[in-house]
PDB file of N, CA and C in Angstrom:
ATOM      1  N   MET A1245     -15.740  62.584  -2.086  1.00 46.00           N
ATOM      2  CA  MET A1245     -17.005  62.063  -1.625  1.00 46.00           C
ATOM      3  C   MET A1245     -18.134  62.681  -2.439  1.00 46.00           C
ATOM      4  N   LYS A1246     -19.050  61.848  -2.903  1.00 56.00           N
ATOM      5  CA  LYS A1246     -20.157  62.319  -3.724  1.00 56.00           C
ATOM      6  C   LYS A1246     -21.192  63.083  -2.918  1.00 56.00           C
ATOM      7  N   GLY A1247     -21.326  62.785  -1.682  1.00 56.00           N
ATOM      8  CA  GLY A1247     -22.325  63.441  -0.841  1.00 56.00           C
ATOM      9  C   GLY A1247     -22.446  62.696   0.466  1.00 56.00           C
ATOM     10  N   THR A1248     -23.436  63.072   1.202  1.00 65.00           N
ATOM     11  CA  THR A1248     -23.611  62.406   2.480  1.00 65.00           C
ATOM     12  C   THR A1248     -24.519  61.199   2.314  1.00 65.00           C
ATOM     13  N   SER A1249     -24.304  60.213   3.117  1.00 78.00           N
ATOM     14  CA  SER A1249     -25.123  59.008   3.073  1.00 78.00           C
ATOM     15  C   SER A1249     -26.468  59.273   3.730  1.00 78.00           C
ATOM     16  N   SER A1250     -27.395  58.349   3.518  1.00 81.00           N
ATOM     17  CA  SER A1250     -28.715  58.508   4.119  1.00 81.00           C
ATOM     18  C   SER A1250     -28.626  58.432   5.642  1.00 81.00           C
ATOM     19  N   ARG A1251     -27.671  57.635   6.149  1.00 79.00           N
ATOM     20  CA  ARG A1251     -27.494  57.546   7.598  1.00 79.00           C
ATOM     21  C   ARG A1251     -27.010  58.882   8.162  1.00 79.00           C
ATOM     22  N   GLN A1252     -26.099  59.533   7.444  1.00 80.00           N
ATOM     23  CA  GLN A1252     -25.600  60.832   7.891  1.00 80.00           C
ATOM     24  C   GLN A1252     -26.707  61.878   7.827  1.00 80.00           C
ATOM     25  N   LYS A1253     -27.545  61.818   6.783  1.00 80.00           N
ATOM     26  CA  LYS A1253     -28.661  62.764   6.680  1.00 80.00           C
ATOM     27  C   LYS A1253     -29.647  62.579   7.830  1.00 80.00           C
ATOM     28  N   LEU A1254     -29.933  61.309   8.148  1.00 77.00           N
ATOM     29  CA  LEU A1254     -30.836  61.023   9.269  1.00 77.00           C
ATOM     30  C   LEU A1254     -30.242  61.540  10.575  1.00 77.00           C
ATOM     31  N   HIS A1255     -28.944  61.323  10.768  1.00 73.00           N
ATOM     32  CA  HIS A1255     -28.280  61.803  11.978  1.00 73.00           C
ATOM     33  C   HIS A1255     -28.349  63.326  12.054  1.00 73.00           C
ATOM     34  N   ASP A1256     -28.129  64.007  10.932  1.00 73.00           N
ATOM     35  CA  ASP A1256     -28.182  65.470  10.922  1.00 73.00           C
ATOM     36  C   ASP A1256     -29.584  65.983  11.247  1.00 73.00           C
ATOM     37  N   GLU A1257     -30.621  65.294  10.738  1.00 73.00           N
ATOM     38  CA  GLU A1257     -31.987  65.706  11.049  1.00 73.00           C
ATOM     39  C   GLU A1257     -32.309  65.497  12.527  1.00 73.00           C
ATOM     40  N   LEU A1258     -31.836  64.389  13.082  1.00 69.00           N
ATOM     41  CA  LEU A1258     -32.082  64.138  14.508  1.00 69.00           C
ATOM     42  C   LEU A1258     -31.376  65.160  15.379  1.00 69.00           C
ATOM     43  N   VAL A1259     -30.141  65.503  15.014  1.00 66.00           N
ATOM     44  CA  VAL A1259     -29.395  66.493  15.796  1.00 66.00           C
ATOM     45  C   VAL A1259     -30.078  67.844  15.738  1.00 66.00           C
ATOM     46  N   ALA A1260     -30.625  68.186  14.584  1.00 67.00           N
ATOM     47  CA  ALA A1260     -31.281  69.480  14.437  1.00 67.00           C
ATOM     48  C   ALA A1260     -32.581  69.546  15.229  1.00 67.00           C
ATOM     49  N   ASN A1261     -33.239  68.398  15.432  1.00 66.00           N
ATOM     50  CA  ASN A1261     -34.552  68.403  16.078  1.00 66.00           C
ATOM     51  C   ASN A1261     -34.528  68.072  17.561  1.00 66.00           C
ATOM     52  N   VAL A1262     -33.404  67.608  18.081  1.00 65.00           N
ATOM     53  CA  VAL A1262     -33.326  67.252  19.496  1.00 65.00           C
ATOM     54  C   VAL A1262     -32.968  68.504  20.299  1.00 65.00           C
ATOM     55  N   PRO A1263     -33.778  68.848  21.281  1.00 67.00           N
ATOM     56  CA  PRO A1263     -33.452  70.036  22.083  1.00 67.00           C
ATOM     57  C   PRO A1263     -32.198  69.819  22.933  1.00 67.00           C
ATOM     58  N   LEU A1264     -31.495  70.908  23.180  1.00 63.00           N
ATOM     59  CA  LEU A1264     -30.258  70.825  23.957  1.00 63.00           C
ATOM     60  C   LEU A1264     -30.494  70.398  25.392  1.00 63.00           C
ATOM     61  N   THR A1265     -31.652  70.696  25.932  1.00 66.00           N
ATOM     62  CA  THR A1265     -31.900  70.312  27.322  1.00 66.00           C
ATOM     63  C   THR A1265     -31.939  68.799  27.478  1.00 66.00           C
ATOM     64  N   ARG A1266     -32.467  68.109  26.488  1.00 70.00           N
ATOM     65  CA  ARG A1266     -32.507  66.644  26.559  1.00 70.00           C
ATOM     66  C   ARG A1266     -31.095  66.069  26.482  1.00 70.00           C
ATOM     67  N   LEU A1267     -30.273  66.627  25.615  1.00 72.00           N
ATOM     68  CA  LEU A1267     -28.899  66.157  25.502  1.00 72.00           C
ATOM     69  C   LEU A1267     -28.105  66.448  26.767  1.00 72.00           C
ATOM     70  N   SER A1268     -28.295  67.626  27.336  1.00 75.00           N
ATOM     71  CA  SER A1268     -27.550  67.958  28.544  1.00 75.00           C
ATOM     72  C   SER A1268     -28.022  67.109  29.730  1.00 75.00           C
ATOM     73  N   THR A1269     -29.300  66.734  29.759  1.00 78.00           N
ATOM     74  CA  THR A1269     -29.795  65.857  30.809  1.00 78.00           C
ATOM     75  C   THR A1269     -29.148  64.483  30.706  1.00 78.00           C
ATOM     76  N   CYS A1270     -29.013  63.985  29.486  1.00 78.00           N
ATOM     77  CA  CYS A1270     -28.356  62.688  29.286  1.00 78.00           C
ATOM     78  C   CYS A1270     -26.890  62.761  29.703  1.00 78.00           C
ATOM     79  N   LEU A1271     -26.241  63.859  29.384  1.00 82.00           N
ATOM     80  CA  LEU A1271     -24.839  64.025  29.770  1.00 82.00           C
ATOM     81  C   LEU A1271     -24.676  64.084  31.282  1.00 82.00           C
ATOM     82  N   VAL A1272     -25.549  64.790  31.957  1.00 84.00           N
ATOM     83  CA  VAL A1272     -25.466  64.886  33.414  1.00 84.00           C
ATOM     84  C   VAL A1272     -25.681  63.513  34.040  1.00 84.00           C
ATOM     85  N   GLY A1273     -26.660  62.757  33.537  1.00 84.00           N
ATOM     86  CA  GLY A1273     -26.897  61.413  34.052  1.00 84.00           C
ATOM     87  C   GLY A1273     -25.708  60.500  33.846  1.00 84.00           C
ATOM     88  N   ALA A1274     -25.086  60.580  32.674  1.00 86.00           N
ATOM     89  CA  ALA A1274     -23.911  59.743  32.403  1.00 86.00           C
ATOM     90  C   ALA A1274     -22.724  60.167  33.255  1.00 86.00           C
ATOM     91  N   LEU A1275     -22.580  61.464  33.498  1.00 87.00           N
ATOM     92  CA  LEU A1275     -21.479  61.934  34.351  1.00 87.00           C
ATOM     93  C   LEU A1275     -21.679  61.515  35.806  1.00 87.00           C
ATOM     94  N   ILE A1276     -22.921  61.367  36.228  1.00 88.00           N
ATOM     95  CA  ILE A1276     -23.181  60.903  37.594  1.00 88.00           C
ATOM     96  C   ILE A1276     -22.926  59.407  37.718  1.00 88.00           C
ATOM     97  N   THR A1277     -23.376  58.624  36.740  1.00 88.00           N
ATOM     98  CA  THR A1277     -23.254  57.171  36.843  1.00 88.00           C
ATOM     99  C   THR A1277     -21.837  56.668  36.587  1.00 88.00           C
ATOM    100  N   THR A1278     -21.024  57.420  35.865  1.00 89.00           N
ATOM    101  CA  THR A1278     -19.666  56.947  35.552  1.00 89.00           C
ATOM    102  C   THR A1278     -18.834  56.696  36.805  1.00 89.00           C
ATOM    103  N   PRO A1279     -18.716  57.625  37.752  1.00 90.00           N
ATOM    104  CA  PRO A1279     -17.926  57.302  38.950  1.00 90.00           C
ATOM    105  C   PRO A1279     -18.560  56.214  39.811  1.00 90.00           C
ATOM    106  N   ILE A1280     -19.893  56.146  39.828  1.00 88.00           N
ATOM    107  CA  ILE A1280     -20.556  55.107  40.613  1.00 88.00           C
ATOM    108  C   ILE A1280     -20.191  53.736  40.077  1.00 88.00           C
ATOM    109  N   TYR A1281     -20.310  53.545  38.774  1.00 87.00           N
ATOM    110  CA  TYR A1281     -19.995  52.245  38.177  1.00 87.00           C
ATOM    111  C   TYR A1281     -18.500  51.953  38.210  1.00 87.00           C
ATOM    112  N   PHE A1282     -17.674  52.997  38.149  1.00 88.00           N
ATOM    113  CA  PHE A1282     -16.230  52.772  38.230  1.00 88.00           C
ATOM    114  C   PHE A1282     -15.848  52.220  39.601  1.00 88.00           C
ATOM    115  N   VAL A1283     -16.389  52.821  40.646  1.00 88.00           N
ATOM    116  CA  VAL A1283     -16.061  52.380  42.007  1.00 88.00           C
ATOM    117  C   VAL A1283     -16.565  50.963  42.259  1.00 88.00           C
ATOM    118  N   THR A1284     -17.805  50.691  41.893  1.00 84.00           N
ATOM    119  CA  THR A1284     -18.325  49.345  42.128  1.00 84.00           C
ATOM    120  C   THR A1284     -17.691  48.324  41.188  1.00 84.00           C
ATOM    121  N   GLY A1285     -17.249  48.749  40.021  1.00 80.00           N
ATOM    122  CA  GLY A1285     -16.568  47.842  39.100  1.00 80.00           C
ATOM    123  C   GLY A1285     -15.193  47.443  39.580  1.00 80.00           C
ATOM    124  N   THR A1286     -14.507  48.334  40.286  1.00 82.00           N
ATOM    125  CA  THR A1286     -13.194  47.986  40.811  1.00 82.00           C
ATOM    126  C   THR A1286     -13.290  46.972  41.937  1.00 82.00           C
ATOM    127  N   MET A1287     -14.468  46.845  42.532  1.00 80.00           N
ATOM    128  CA  MET A1287     -14.645  45.838  43.581  1.00 80.00           C
ATOM    129  C   MET A1287     -14.535  44.425  43.021  1.00 80.00           C
ATOM    130  N   LEU A1288     -14.728  44.253  41.715  1.00 75.00           N
ATOM    131  CA  LEU A1288     -14.577  42.936  41.101  1.00 75.00           C
ATOM    132  C   LEU A1288     -13.164  42.415  41.290  1.00 75.00           C
ATOM    133  N   LEU A1289     -12.184  43.312  41.248  1.00 75.00           N
ATOM    134  CA  LEU A1289     -10.790  42.908  41.407  1.00 75.00           C
ATOM    135  C   LEU A1289     -10.400  42.734  42.869  1.00 75.00           C
ATOM    136  N   SER A1290     -11.034  43.500  43.747  1.00 81.00           N
ATOM    137  CA  SER A1290     -10.593  43.491  45.142  1.00 81.00           C
ATOM    138  C   SER A1290     -11.431  42.600  46.061  1.00 81.00           C
ATOM    139  N   THR A1291     -12.566  42.081  45.598  1.00 80.00           N
ATOM    140  CA  THR A1291     -13.400  41.237  46.440  1.00 80.00           C
ATOM    141  C   THR A1291     -12.910  39.798  46.361  1.00 80.00           C
ATOM    142  N   PRO A1292     -12.535  39.198  47.497  1.00 80.00           N
ATOM    143  CA  PRO A1292     -11.968  37.853  47.446  1.00 80.00           C
ATOM    144  C   PRO A1292     -12.945  36.776  46.982  1.00 80.00           C
ATOM    145  N   GLY A1293     -14.223  36.892  47.255  1.00 78.00           N
ATOM    146  CA  GLY A1293     -15.164  35.843  46.904  1.00 78.00           C
ATOM    147  C   GLY A1293     -15.852  36.037  45.569  1.00 78.00           C
ATOM    148  N   ALA A1294     -15.373  36.976  44.735  1.00 80.00           N
ATOM    149  CA  ALA A1294     -16.058  37.259  43.469  1.00 80.00           C
ATOM    150  C   ALA A1294     -15.836  36.166  42.437  1.00 80.00           C
ATOM    151  N   THR A1295     -14.696  35.490  42.497  1.00 79.00           N
ATOM    152  CA  THR A1295     -14.433  34.395  41.563  1.00 79.00           C
ATOM    153  C   THR A1295     -14.209  33.110  42.342  1.00 79.00           C
ATOM    154  N   ILE A1296     -14.626  32.024  41.743  1.00 82.00           N
ATOM    155  CA  ILE A1296     -14.438  30.716  42.354  1.00 82.00           C
ATOM    156  C   ILE A1296     -13.708  29.818  41.359  1.00 82.00           C
ATOM    157  N   GLU A1297     -13.044  28.804  41.871  1.00 83.00           N
ATOM    158  CA  GLU A1297     -12.337  27.864  41.008  1.00 83.00           C
ATOM    159  C   GLU A1297     -13.142  26.573  40.936  1.00 83.00           C
ATOM    160  N   CYS A1298     -13.428  26.150  39.727  1.00 82.00           N
ATOM    161  CA  CYS A1298     -14.195  24.927  39.502  1.00 82.00           C
ATOM    162  C   CYS A1298     -13.484  24.098  38.440  1.00 82.00           C
ATOM    163  N   LYS A1299     -12.934  22.969  38.840  1.00 85.00           N
ATOM    164  CA  LYS A1299     -12.196  22.067  37.951  1.00 85.00           C
ATOM    165  C   LYS A1299     -11.028  22.778  37.264  1.00 85.00           C
ATOM    166  N   GLY A1300     -10.343  23.609  37.995  1.00 85.00           N
ATOM    167  CA  GLY A1300      -9.165  24.286  37.481  1.00 85.00           C
ATOM    168  C   GLY A1300      -9.436  25.571  36.726  1.00 85.00           C
ATOM    169  N   LEU A1301     -10.685  25.916  36.497  1.00 83.00           N
ATOM    170  CA  LEU A1301     -11.039  27.138  35.786  1.00 83.00           C
ATOM    171  C   LEU A1301     -11.663  28.128  36.761  1.00 83.00           C
ATOM    172  N   HIS A1302     -11.282  29.368  36.618  1.00 77.00           N
ATOM    173  CA  HIS A1302     -11.878  30.407  37.450  1.00 77.00           C
ATOM    174  C   HIS A1302     -13.146  30.906  36.776  1.00 77.00           C
ATOM    175  N   SER A1303     -14.201  31.010  37.524  1.00 82.00           N
ATOM    176  CA  SER A1303     -15.451  31.570  37.031  1.00 82.00           C
ATOM    177  C   SER A1303     -16.024  32.485  38.099  1.00 82.00           C
ATOM    178  N   MET A1304     -17.013  33.251  37.714  1.00 82.00           N
ATOM    179  CA  MET A1304     -17.607  34.205  38.648  1.00 82.00           C
ATOM    180  C   MET A1304     -18.848  33.608  39.293  1.00 82.00           C
ATOM    181  N   ASN A1305     -18.996  33.851  40.562  1.00 84.00           N
ATOM    182  CA  ASN A1305     -20.241  33.471  41.223  1.00 84.00           C
ATOM    183  C   ASN A1305     -21.237  34.608  41.033  1.00 84.00           C
ATOM    184  N   SER A1306     -22.355  34.558  41.716  1.00 83.00           N
ATOM    185  CA  SER A1306     -23.382  35.591  41.513  1.00 83.00           C
ATOM    186  C   SER A1306     -22.890  36.978  41.921  1.00 83.00           C
ATOM    187  N   LEU A1307     -22.057  37.051  42.937  1.00 82.00           N
ATOM    188  CA  LEU A1307     -21.484  38.339  43.327  1.00 82.00           C
ATOM    189  C   LEU A1307     -20.572  38.871  42.226  1.00 82.00           C
ATOM    190  N   GLY A1308     -19.737  38.007  41.682  1.00 81.00           N
ATOM    191  CA  GLY A1308     -18.841  38.421  40.610  1.00 81.00           C
ATOM    192  C   GLY A1308     -19.586  38.850  39.363  1.00 81.00           C
ATOM    193  N   LEU A1309     -20.663  38.149  39.023  1.00 84.00           N
ATOM    194  CA  LEU A1309     -21.458  38.523  37.862  1.00 84.00           C
ATOM    195  C   LEU A1309     -22.140  39.873  38.072  1.00 84.00           C
ATOM    196  N   SER A1310     -22.580  40.124  39.291  1.00 82.00           N
ATOM    197  CA  SER A1310     -23.188  41.410  39.594  1.00 82.00           C
ATOM    198  C   SER A1310     -22.164  42.545  39.463  1.00 82.00           C
ATOM    199  N   LEU A1311     -20.954  42.312  39.929  1.00 82.00           N
ATOM    200  CA  LEU A1311     -19.913  43.331  39.798  1.00 82.00           C
ATOM    201  C   LEU A1311     -19.460  43.489  38.350  1.00 82.00           C
ATOM    202  N   PHE A1312     -19.470  42.389  37.585  1.00 84.00           N
ATOM    203  CA  PHE A1312     -19.118  42.467  36.169  1.00 84.00           C
ATOM    204  C   PHE A1312     -20.150  43.296  35.405  1.00 84.00           C
ATOM    205  N   LYS A1313     -21.409  43.211  35.812  1.00 86.00           N
ATOM    206  CA  LYS A1313     -22.461  44.046  35.228  1.00 86.00           C
ATOM    207  C   LYS A1313     -22.121  45.521  35.407  1.00 86.00           C
ATOM    208  N   ASP A1314     -21.548  45.881  36.542  1.00 86.00           N
ATOM    209  CA  ASP A1314     -21.169  47.267  36.779  1.00 86.00           C
ATOM    210  C   ASP A1314     -20.013  47.694  35.874  1.00 86.00           C
ATOM    211  N   VAL A1315     -19.113  46.769  35.569  1.00 86.00           N
ATOM    212  CA  VAL A1315     -18.028  47.087  34.646  1.00 86.00           C
ATOM    213  C   VAL A1315     -18.597  47.382  33.260  1.00 86.00           C
ATOM    214  N   MET A1316     -19.565  46.588  32.832  1.00 89.00           N
ATOM    215  CA  MET A1316     -20.206  46.819  31.533  1.00 89.00           C
ATOM    216  C   MET A1316     -20.983  48.137  31.534  1.00 89.00           C
ATOM    217  N   SER A1317     -21.668  48.432  32.611  1.00 89.00           N
ATOM    218  CA  SER A1317     -22.421  49.687  32.713  1.00 89.00           C
ATOM    219  C   SER A1317     -21.486  50.890  32.710  1.00 89.00           C
ATOM    220  N   PHE A1318     -20.293  50.739  33.263  1.00 90.00           N
ATOM    221  CA  PHE A1318     -19.291  51.804  33.225  1.00 90.00           C
ATOM    222  C   PHE A1318     -18.923  52.112  31.773  1.00 90.00           C
ATOM    223  N   GLY A1319     -18.736  51.084  30.973  1.00 90.00           N
ATOM    224  CA  GLY A1319     -18.434  51.295  29.554  1.00 90.00           C
ATOM    225  C   GLY A1319     -19.572  51.969  28.814  1.00 90.00           C
ATOM    226  N   VAL A1320     -20.799  51.598  29.131  1.00 90.00           N
ATOM    227  CA  VAL A1320     -21.960  52.226  28.499  1.00 90.00           C
ATOM    228  C   VAL A1320     -22.048  53.697  28.892  1.00 90.00           C
ATOM    229  N   SER A1321     -21.759  54.021  30.131  1.00 89.00           N
ATOM    230  CA  SER A1321     -21.777  55.419  30.577  1.00 89.00           C
ATOM    231  C   SER A1321     -20.732  56.244  29.835  1.00 89.00           C
ATOM    232  N   LEU A1322     -19.550  55.680  29.640  1.00 90.00           N
ATOM    233  CA  LEU A1322     -18.522  56.393  28.882  1.00 90.00           C
ATOM    234  C   LEU A1322     -18.948  56.597  27.431  1.00 90.00           C
ATOM    235  N   TYR A1323     -19.612  55.601  26.852  1.00 90.00           N
ATOM    236  CA  TYR A1323     -20.102  55.740  25.481  1.00 90.00           C
ATOM    237  C   TYR A1323     -21.140  56.853  25.401  1.00 90.00           C
ATOM    238  N   PHE A1324     -22.063  56.899  26.359  1.00 87.00           N
ATOM    239  CA  PHE A1324     -23.079  57.949  26.353  1.00 87.00           C
ATOM    240  C   PHE A1324     -22.452  59.329  26.468  1.00 87.00           C
ATOM    241  N   ILE A1325     -21.416  59.446  27.281  1.00 87.00           N
ATOM    242  CA  ILE A1325     -20.749  60.746  27.418  1.00 87.00           C
ATOM    243  C   ILE A1325     -20.130  61.162  26.091  1.00 87.00           C
ATOM    244  N   SER A1326     -19.438  60.253  25.432  1.00 88.00           N
ATOM    245  CA  SER A1326     -18.772  60.613  24.179  1.00 88.00           C
ATOM    246  C   SER A1326     -19.779  60.886  23.065  1.00 88.00           C
ATOM    247  N   TYR A1327     -20.794  60.025  22.908  1.00 86.00           N
ATOM    248  CA  TYR A1327     -21.745  60.184  21.805  1.00 86.00           C
ATOM    249  C   TYR A1327     -22.628  61.416  21.997  1.00 86.00           C
ATOM    250  N   HIS A1328     -23.257  61.524  23.154  1.00 81.00           N
ATOM    251  CA  HIS A1328     -24.168  62.645  23.369  1.00 81.00           C
ATOM    252  C   HIS A1328     -23.416  63.954  23.559  1.00 81.00           C
ATOM    253  N   GLY A1329     -22.190  63.887  24.033  1.00 81.00           N
ATOM    254  CA  GLY A1329     -21.380  65.103  24.104  1.00 81.00           C
ATOM    255  C   GLY A1329     -21.083  65.650  22.728  1.00 81.00           C
ATOM    256  N   GLN A1330     -20.736  64.762  21.804  1.00 83.00           N
ATOM    257  CA  GLN A1330     -20.467  65.184  20.428  1.00 83.00           C
ATOM    258  C   GLN A1330     -21.749  65.711  19.777  1.00 83.00           C
ATOM    259  N   THR A1331     -22.858  65.035  20.016  1.00 81.00           N
ATOM    260  CA  THR A1331     -24.134  65.473  19.458  1.00 81.00           C
ATOM    261  C   THR A1331     -24.533  66.833  20.017  1.00 81.00           C
ATOM    262  N   ALA A1332     -24.303  67.049  21.298  1.00 78.00           N
ATOM    263  CA  ALA A1332     -24.636  68.342  21.904  1.00 78.00           C
ATOM    264  C   ALA A1332     -23.757  69.454  21.338  1.00 78.00           C
ATOM    265  N   MET A1333     -22.480  69.156  21.098  1.00 79.00           N
ATOM    266  CA  MET A1333     -21.602  70.174  20.514  1.00 79.00           C
ATOM    267  C   MET A1333     -22.044  70.525  19.103  1.00 79.00           C
ATOM    268  N   LEU A1334     -22.449  69.519  18.315  1.00 79.00           N
ATOM    269  CA  LEU A1334     -22.938  69.788  16.962  1.00 79.00           C
ATOM    270  C   LEU A1334     -24.216  70.604  16.991  1.00 79.00           C
ATOM    271  N   ALA A1335     -25.140  70.253  17.893  1.00 75.00           N
ATOM    272  CA  ALA A1335     -26.397  70.981  17.988  1.00 75.00           C
ATOM    273  C   ALA A1335     -26.169  72.421  18.444  1.00 75.00           C
ATOM    274  N   GLU A1336     -25.249  72.610  19.371  1.00 74.00           N
ATOM    275  CA  GLU A1336     -24.979  73.968  19.847  1.00 74.00           C
ATOM    276  C   GLU A1336     -24.316  74.812  18.780  1.00 74.00           C
ATOM    277  N   SER A1337     -23.414  74.203  18.008  1.00 77.00           N
ATOM    278  CA  SER A1337     -22.751  74.968  16.953  1.00 77.00           C
ATOM    279  C   SER A1337     -23.748  75.354  15.853  1.00 77.00           C
ATOM    280  N   ARG A1338     -24.757  74.498  15.628  1.00 75.00           N
ATOM    281  CA  ARG A1338     -25.767  74.841  14.626  1.00 75.00           C
ATOM    282  C   ARG A1338     -26.697  75.959  15.097  1.00 75.00           C
ATOM    283  N   THR A1339     -26.989  76.013  16.388  1.00 71.00           N
ATOM    284  CA  THR A1339     -27.857  77.062  16.893  1.00 71.00           C
ATOM    285  C   THR A1339     -27.111  78.393  16.951  1.00 71.00           C
ATOM    286  N   ASN A1340     -25.805  78.351  17.143  1.00 72.00           N
ATOM    287  CA  ASN A1340     -25.025  79.584  17.204  1.00 72.00           C
ATOM    288  C   ASN A1340     -24.700  80.134  15.826  1.00 72.00           C
ATOM    289  N   ALA A1341     -24.722  79.277  14.806  1.00 64.00           N
ATOM    290  CA  ALA A1341     -24.359  79.719  13.451  1.00 64.00           C
ATOM    291  C   ALA A1341     -25.493  80.385  12.749  1.00 64.00           C
TER     292      ALA A1341
END
């Protein structure tokens, strides 16, 4: 590799300038919302009226769409945990070095 890309340099500058308290706050928020969205997302499978059949195709009614939103939010919470967790570990290792 010839060097780091401009995107990697930008990421390194952001990691160096973001305080750890902000990253840990984001992690705590994502850790709180993950079980909430997981529980409400599983209701999509167990709620009898979440899907309706129309002309032989199953589709979601407004309740099903609302529960599907929670499934998507669960995925976003997991992404925030992985991304900001990695960023916090990099920032902490730089402050300790």
